[in-house]
PDB file of C-alpha atoms and ligand atoms in Angstrom:
ATOM      1  CA  MET G 955      -3.789  -5.012  -5.816  1.00 43.00           C
ATOM      2  CA  GLY G 956      -5.128  -5.374  -2.274  1.00 54.00           C
ATOM      3  CA  ASN G 957      -3.562  -8.801  -1.852  1.00 63.00           C
ATOM      4  CA  ASP G 958      -0.019  -7.650  -2.601  1.00 79.00           C
ATOM      5  CA  LEU G 959      -0.290  -4.826  -0.110  1.00 81.00           C
ATOM      6  CA  ARG G 960      -1.527  -7.257   2.491  1.00 86.00           C
ATOM      7  CA  ARG G 961       1.591  -9.389   2.019  1.00 91.00           C
ATOM      8  CA  GLU G 962       4.109  -6.572   2.130  1.00 93.00           C
ATOM      9  CA  PHE G 963       5.845  -5.478   5.301  1.00 94.00           C
ATOM     10  CA  ASN G 964       5.585  -1.799   5.983  1.00 89.00           C
ATOM     11  CA  TRP G 965       7.943   0.367   7.950  1.00 93.00           C
ATOM     12  CA  ILE G 966       5.790   3.397   8.473  1.00 91.00           C
ATOM     13  CA  ALA G 967       4.455   3.186  12.018  1.00 94.00           C
ATOM     14  CA  GLY G 968       7.300   5.261  13.424  1.00 94.00           C
ATOM     15  CA  ARG G 969       9.075   2.685  15.616  1.00 96.00           C
ATOM     16  CA  PRO G 970      10.240  -0.904  15.042  1.00 97.00           C
ATOM     17  CA  TRP G 971       7.962  -2.296  17.748  1.00 98.00           C
ATOM     18  CA  LEU G 972       4.970  -0.562  16.140  1.00 97.00           C
ATOM     19  CA  ASN G 973       5.940  -1.956  12.740  1.00 97.00           C
ATOM     20  CA  PHE G 974       6.140  -5.337  14.466  1.00 98.00           C
ATOM     21  CA  VAL G 975       2.560  -4.962  15.712  1.00 97.00           C
ATOM     22  CA  GLY G 976       1.667  -4.088  12.104  1.00 95.00           C
ATOM     23  CA  THR G 977       2.824  -7.459  10.772  1.00 97.00           C
ATOM     24  CA  ARG G 978      -0.743  -8.711  11.138  1.00 95.00           C
ATOM     25  CA  ALA G 979      -2.668  -7.044   8.318  1.00 90.00           C
ATOM     26  CA  ASP G 980      -6.360  -6.079   8.370  1.00 87.00           C
ATOM     27  CA  ARG G 981      -6.394  -7.149  11.987  1.00 89.00           C
ATOM     28  CA  PHE G 982      -9.994  -6.094  12.539  1.00 90.00           C
ATOM     29  CA  GLY G 983     -11.310  -6.913   9.091  1.00 88.00           C
ATOM     30  CA  ASP G 984     -13.228 -10.032   8.033  1.00 90.00           C
ATOM     31  CA  ASP G 985     -10.035 -11.659   6.828  1.00 90.00           C
ATOM     32  CA  PRO G 986      -6.890 -10.751   8.811  1.00 92.00           C
ATOM     33  CA  PHE G 987      -3.588 -11.613   7.151  1.00 93.00           C
ATOM     34  CA  GLU G 988      -0.420 -12.989   8.782  1.00 97.00           C
ATOM     35  CA  ARG G 989       2.628 -11.283   7.268  1.00 97.00           C
ATOM     36  CA  LEU G 990       4.978 -13.389   9.391  1.00 98.00           C
ATOM     37  CA  TRP G 991       3.833 -16.550   7.640  1.00 97.00           C
ATOM     38  CA  ASP G 992       7.012 -18.574   8.145  1.00 97.00           C
ATOM     39  CA  THR G 993      10.383 -18.549   9.854  1.00 98.00           C
ATOM     40  CA  ASP G 994      12.125 -16.963   6.831  1.00 97.00           C
ATOM     41  CA  ARG G 995       9.696 -14.063   6.933  1.00 97.00           C
ATOM     42  CA  LEU G 996      10.466 -13.467  10.592  1.00 98.00           C
ATOM     43  CA  ALA G 997      14.218 -13.599   9.858  1.00 98.00           C
ATOM     44  CA  GLU G 998      13.708 -11.041   7.077  1.00 97.00           C
ATOM     45  CA  TRP G 999      11.680  -8.744   9.312  1.00 98.00           C
ATOM     46  CA  LEU G1000      14.149  -8.938  12.211  1.00 98.00           C
ATOM     47  CA  HIS G1001      17.088  -8.290   9.890  1.00 98.00           C
ATOM     48  CA  HIS G1002      15.425  -5.130   8.600  1.00 97.00           C
ATOM     49  CA  GLU G1003      14.290  -3.762  11.955  1.00 97.00           C
ATOM     50  CA  THR G1004      16.788  -5.031  14.519  1.00 97.00           C
ATOM     51  CA  GLY G1005      19.895  -5.629  12.402  1.00 96.00           C
ATOM     52  CA  THR G1006      20.106  -9.367  13.132  1.00 97.00           C
ATOM     53  CA  ALA G1007      22.086 -11.466  10.657  1.00 96.00           C
ATOM     54  CA  ARG G1008      20.356 -12.262   7.365  1.00 94.00           C
ATOM     55  CA  ASP G1009      20.897 -15.984   7.966  1.00 94.00           C
ATOM     56  CA  LEU G1010      19.719 -15.866  11.592  1.00 97.00           C
ATOM     57  CA  THR G1011      18.444 -19.250  12.749  1.00 96.00           C
ATOM     58  CA  VAL G1012      14.699 -19.035  13.413  1.00 98.00           C
ATOM     59  CA  SER G1013      12.821 -22.030  14.801  1.00 98.00           C
ATOM     60  CA  GLU G1014       9.091 -22.698  14.648  1.00 98.00           C
ATOM     61  CA  SER G1015       8.922 -22.043  18.359  1.00 98.00           C
ATOM     62  CA  ASP G1016      10.663 -18.660  17.836  1.00 98.00           C
ATOM     63  CA  LEU G1017       8.000 -17.815  15.270  1.00 98.00           C
ATOM     64  CA  GLU G1018       5.202 -18.789  17.628  1.00 98.00           C
ATOM     65  CA  HIS G1019       6.839 -16.809  20.417  1.00 98.00           C
ATOM     66  CA  ALA G1020       7.216 -13.747  18.171  1.00 98.00           C
ATOM     67  CA  ARG G1021       3.554 -13.792  17.125  1.00 98.00           C
ATOM     68  CA  GLU G1022       2.453 -14.170  20.734  1.00 98.00           C
ATOM     69  CA  LEU G1023       4.607 -11.291  21.905  1.00 98.00           C
ATOM     70  CA  ARG G1024       3.258  -9.180  19.048  1.00 98.00           C
ATOM     71  CA  GLU G1025      -0.334  -9.765  20.186  1.00 98.00           C
ATOM     72  CA  HIS G1026       0.583  -8.913  23.775  1.00 98.00           C
ATOM     73  CA  LEU G1027       2.277  -5.678  22.677  1.00 98.00           C
ATOM     74  CA  ARG G1028      -0.834  -4.812  20.698  1.00 98.00           C
ATOM     75  CA  ALA G1029      -2.984  -5.455  23.792  1.00 98.00           C
ATOM     76  CA  LEU G1030      -0.759  -3.175  25.869  1.00 98.00           C
ATOM     77  CA  ALA G1031      -0.962  -0.416  23.268  1.00 97.00           C
ATOM     78  CA  ASP G1032      -4.764  -0.754  23.092  1.00 97.00           C
ATOM     79  CA  ALA G1033      -5.034  -0.641  26.872  1.00 97.00           C
ATOM     80  CA  ALA G1034      -2.916   2.511  26.941  1.00 95.00           C
ATOM     81  CA  LEU G1035      -5.002   4.157  24.197  1.00 95.00           C
ATOM     82  CA  ASP G1036      -8.248   3.126  25.873  1.00 96.00           C
ATOM     83  CA  GLU G1037      -6.880   4.244  29.237  1.00 95.00           C
ATOM     84  CA  VAL G1038      -7.685   0.940  30.905  1.00 97.00           C
ATOM     85  CA  PRO G1039      -5.295  -1.162  33.030  1.00 97.00           C
ATOM     86  CA  PRO G1040      -2.889  -3.347  30.990  1.00 97.00           C
ATOM     87  CA  PRO G1041      -3.830  -7.046  30.713  1.00 98.00           C
ATOM     88  CA  ARG G1042      -1.817  -9.102  33.201  1.00 98.00           C
ATOM     89  CA  ALA G1043      -0.860 -11.760  30.653  1.00 98.00           C
ATOM     90  CA  ALA G1044       0.639  -9.069  28.425  1.00 98.00           C
ATOM     91  CA  VAL G1045       2.707  -7.637  31.266  1.00 98.00           C
ATOM     92  CA  THR G1046       3.976 -11.137  32.072  1.00 98.00           C
ATOM     93  CA  ALA G1047       4.844 -11.730  28.405  1.00 98.00           C
ATOM     94  CA  VAL G1048       6.849  -8.503  28.225  1.00 98.00           C
ATOM     95  CA  ASN G1049       8.767  -9.459  31.350  1.00 98.00           C
ATOM     96  CA  ARG G1050       9.496 -12.880  29.891  1.00 98.00           C
ATOM     97  CA  ALA G1051      10.727 -11.322  26.648  1.00 98.00           C
ATOM     98  CA  LEU G1052      12.903  -8.872  28.576  1.00 98.00           C
ATOM     99  CA  GLU G1053      14.743 -11.762  30.216  1.00 98.00           C
ATOM    100  CA  ALA G1054      16.373 -12.450  26.846  1.00 97.00           C
ATOM    101  CA  TYR G1055      17.330  -8.830  26.271  1.00 97.00           C
ATOM    102  CA  ALA G1056      21.044  -8.192  26.039  1.00 94.00           C
ATOM    103  CA  PRO G1057      22.315  -4.618  25.839  1.00 95.00           C
ATOM    104  CA  PRO G1058      24.205  -3.821  22.626  1.00 95.00           C
ATOM    105  CA  ARG G1059      27.961  -3.379  22.528  1.00 96.00           C
ATOM    106  CA  ALA G1060      29.725  -0.428  20.957  1.00 97.00           C
ATOM    107  CA  LEU G1061      31.987  -1.444  18.097  1.00 96.00           C
ATOM    108  CA  VAL G1062      33.937   0.185  15.301  1.00 97.00           C
ATOM    109  CA  LYS G1063      33.307  -0.827  11.709  1.00 93.00           C
ATOM    110  CA  ASP G1064      34.979   0.886   8.745  1.00 96.00           C
ATOM    111  CA  GLY G1065      36.165   3.616  11.078  1.00 97.00           C
ATOM    112  CA  LYS G1066      32.624   4.349  12.307  1.00 97.00           C
ATOM    113  CA  LEU G1067      30.941   3.758  15.623  1.00 98.00           C
ATOM    114  CA  ARG G1068      28.286   1.068  15.420  1.00 95.00           C
ATOM    115  CA  ARG G1069      26.124  -0.834  17.865  1.00 94.00           C
ATOM    116  CA  SER G1070      26.091  -4.603  17.865  1.00 96.00           C
ATOM    117  CA  ALA G1071      22.876  -6.321  16.762  1.00 96.00           C
ATOM    118  CA  PRO G1072      20.978  -8.949  18.760  1.00 97.00           C
ATOM    119  CA  ASP G1073      22.438 -12.411  18.136  1.00 96.00           C
ATOM    120  CA  SER G1074      19.245 -14.458  18.487  1.00 97.00           C
ATOM    121  CA  VAL G1075      15.519 -14.186  17.879  1.00 98.00           C
ATOM    122  CA  ARG G1076      14.841 -14.075  21.623  1.00 98.00           C
ATOM    123  CA  ALA G1077      17.352 -11.253  22.122  1.00 98.00           C
ATOM    124  CA  ALA G1078      15.812  -9.325  19.208  1.00 98.00           C
ATOM    125  CA  LEU G1079      12.307  -9.788  20.635  1.00 98.00           C
ATOM    126  CA  GLY G1080      13.655  -8.642  23.990  1.00 98.00           C
ATOM    127  CA  SER G1081      14.859  -5.415  22.402  1.00 98.00           C
ATOM    128  CA  LEU G1082      11.406  -4.856  20.858  1.00 98.00           C
ATOM    129  CA  ALA G1083       9.752  -5.476  24.220  1.00 98.00           C
ATOM    130  CA  LEU G1084      12.090  -2.954  25.838  1.00 98.00           C
ATOM    131  CA  GLU G1085      11.352  -0.396  23.158  1.00 97.00           C
ATOM    132  CA  ALA G1086       7.610  -0.877  23.642  1.00 98.00           C
ATOM    133  CA  LEU G1087       7.954  -0.530  27.397  1.00 97.00           C
ATOM    134  CA  HIS G1088       9.986   2.655  27.008  1.00 96.00           C
ATOM    135  CA  MET G1089       7.177   4.222  25.017  1.00 95.00           C
ATOM    136  CA  LEU G1090       4.117   2.813  26.746  1.00 96.00           C
ATOM    137  CA  ALA G1091       5.354   3.651  30.223  1.00 94.00           C
ATOM    138  CA  ALA G1092       6.475   7.157  29.303  1.00 92.00           C
ATOM    139  CA  GLU G1093       5.011  10.450  28.163  1.00 90.00           C
ATOM    140  CA  GLU G1094       5.651   9.492  24.555  1.00 89.00           C
ATOM    141  CA  ILE G1095       2.474   7.430  24.904  1.00 91.00           C
ATOM    142  CA  ALA G1096       0.575  10.637  24.145  1.00 93.00           C
ATOM    143  CA  GLN G1097       1.904  10.462  20.579  1.00 94.00           C
ATOM    144  CA  LEU G1098       0.407   7.042  19.957  1.00 96.00           C
ATOM    145  CA  GLN G1099      -2.505   7.065  17.531  1.00 95.00           C
ATOM    146  CA  ARG G1100      -4.931   4.462  16.196  1.00 95.00           C
ATOM    147  CA  CYS G1101      -6.205   4.513  12.608  1.00 93.00           C
ATOM    148  CA  ALA G1102      -9.894   5.460  12.395  1.00 91.00           C
ATOM    149  CA  ALA G1103     -10.651   2.817   9.736  1.00 90.00           C
ATOM    150  CA  PRO G1104     -12.631   0.089  11.552  1.00 89.00           C
ATOM    151  CA  ASP G1105     -10.998  -2.852   9.720  1.00 86.00           C
ATOM    152  CA  CYS G1106      -7.478  -1.446  10.184  1.00 89.00           C
ATOM    153  CA  ARG G1107      -7.146   0.308  13.538  1.00 93.00           C
ATOM    154  CA  GLY G1108      -3.399   0.281  12.930  1.00 93.00           C
ATOM    155  CA  ILE G1109      -1.291   1.857  15.660  1.00 95.00           C
ATOM    156  CA  PHE G1110       1.343   4.422  14.770  1.00 96.00           C
ATOM    157  CA  LEU G1111       3.346   7.293  16.156  1.00 95.00           C
ATOM    158  CA  ASP G1112       1.891  10.706  15.424  1.00 94.00           C
ATOM    159  CA  PRO G1113       3.949  13.550  16.885  1.00 91.00           C
ATOM    160  CA  THR G1114       1.574  16.064  15.228  1.00 91.00           C
ATOM    161  CA  GLY G1115      -1.500  14.603  16.964  1.00 89.00           C
ATOM    162  CA  ARG G1116      -3.554  15.379  13.843  1.00 90.00           C
ATOM    163  CA  ARG G1117      -3.574  12.168  11.795  1.00 90.00           C
ATOM    164  CA  ARG G1118      -6.840  10.223  11.614  1.00 90.00           C
ATOM    165  CA  TRP G1119      -5.608   7.486   9.281  1.00 91.00           C
ATOM    166  CA  CYS G1120      -2.525   5.323   9.427  1.00 89.00           C
ATOM    167  CA  PRO G1121       0.414   6.517   7.321  1.00 87.00           C
ATOM    168  CA  THR G1122      -0.171   3.883   4.617  1.00 79.00           C
ATOM    169  CA  GLY G1123      -2.537   6.390   3.030  1.00 82.00           C
ATOM    170  CA  ARG G1124      -4.774   3.455   2.045  1.00 82.00           C
ATOM    171  CA  CYS G1125      -7.375   3.778   4.750  1.00 87.00           C
ATOM    172  CA  GLY G1126      -8.192   7.454   4.248  1.00 82.00           C
ATOM    173  CA  VAL G1127      -8.523   6.952   0.483  1.00 83.00           C
ATOM    174  CA  LYS G1128     -10.606   3.793   0.869  1.00 80.00           C
ATOM    175  CA  LEU G1129     -13.075   5.431   3.242  1.00 76.00           C
ATOM    176  CA  ARG G1130     -13.357   8.575   1.117  1.00 80.00           C
ATOM    177  CA  VAL G1131     -14.113   6.444  -1.954  1.00 82.00           C
ATOM    178  CA  ARG G1132     -16.730   4.488  -0.002  1.00 81.00           C
ATOM    179  CA  ALA G1133     -18.345   7.687   1.308  1.00 81.00           C
ATOM    180  CA  HIS G1134     -18.396   9.107  -2.219  1.00 84.00           C
ATOM    181  CA  ARG G1135     -20.097   5.939  -3.576  1.00 86.00           C
ATOM    182  CA  GLU G1136     -22.664   6.013  -0.803  1.00 85.00           C
ATOM    183  CA  ARG G1137     -23.474   9.646  -1.536  1.00 87.00           C
ATOM    184  CA  ALA G1138     -23.784   8.843  -5.252  1.00 87.00           C
ATOM    185  CA  ARG G1139     -26.104   5.911  -4.512  1.00 86.00           C
ATOM    186  CA  ALA G1140     -28.191   8.038  -2.141  1.00 84.00           C
ATOM    187  CA  SER G1141     -28.653  10.732  -4.786  1.00 82.00           C
ATOM    188  CA  GLU G1142     -29.612   8.074  -7.381  1.00 78.00           C
ATOM    189  CA  THR G1143     -32.394   6.772  -5.157  1.00 70.00           C
ATOM    190  CA  THR G1144     -33.737  10.255  -4.441  1.00 63.00           C
ATOM    191  CA  ASP G1145     -33.758  11.199  -8.178  1.00 60.00           C
TER     192      ASP G1145
HETATM  193 ZN1  LIG V2553      -5.359   2.313   8.618  1.00 66.98          ZN
END
């Protein structure tokens, strides 16, 4: 069961850029898992979250670039949560990604107003970088939360300010089960 969940994308962190950061599973566990394992996976993810074409061309270097940006965004989020200055390399990476950002165009499709989607991987990553910057450099940062499970520490948006576990629901359950087992074991040894 655990393996399938590790492979699946999830869309629960509250913002596309946070879901992007979540594409590395069990980040702080013994065995982290790369959900963006090839260029097709990145194309699939970008299509879902940024509206890029399903058959978007994704090169190996795009994939490498995407994973790097993801780690830098994670570092910026951690710095914000830990209230320490942002790592310089991460700031540089965001600025580099923003160079490829192109603002969307308004268009009409089937009589409805729509926004155009990014037309390349770099442009899509630029839009994620912009979205991250908008949140991390604004008051919305106060709504950012980190899962309390030590092997997860997933980052998500929590407007209520009351969640301890990430919205997957897995971490809270897992830790409660573990705590229950430990209590049971402790009572066995005292009997
Ligand atoms: Zn979690």
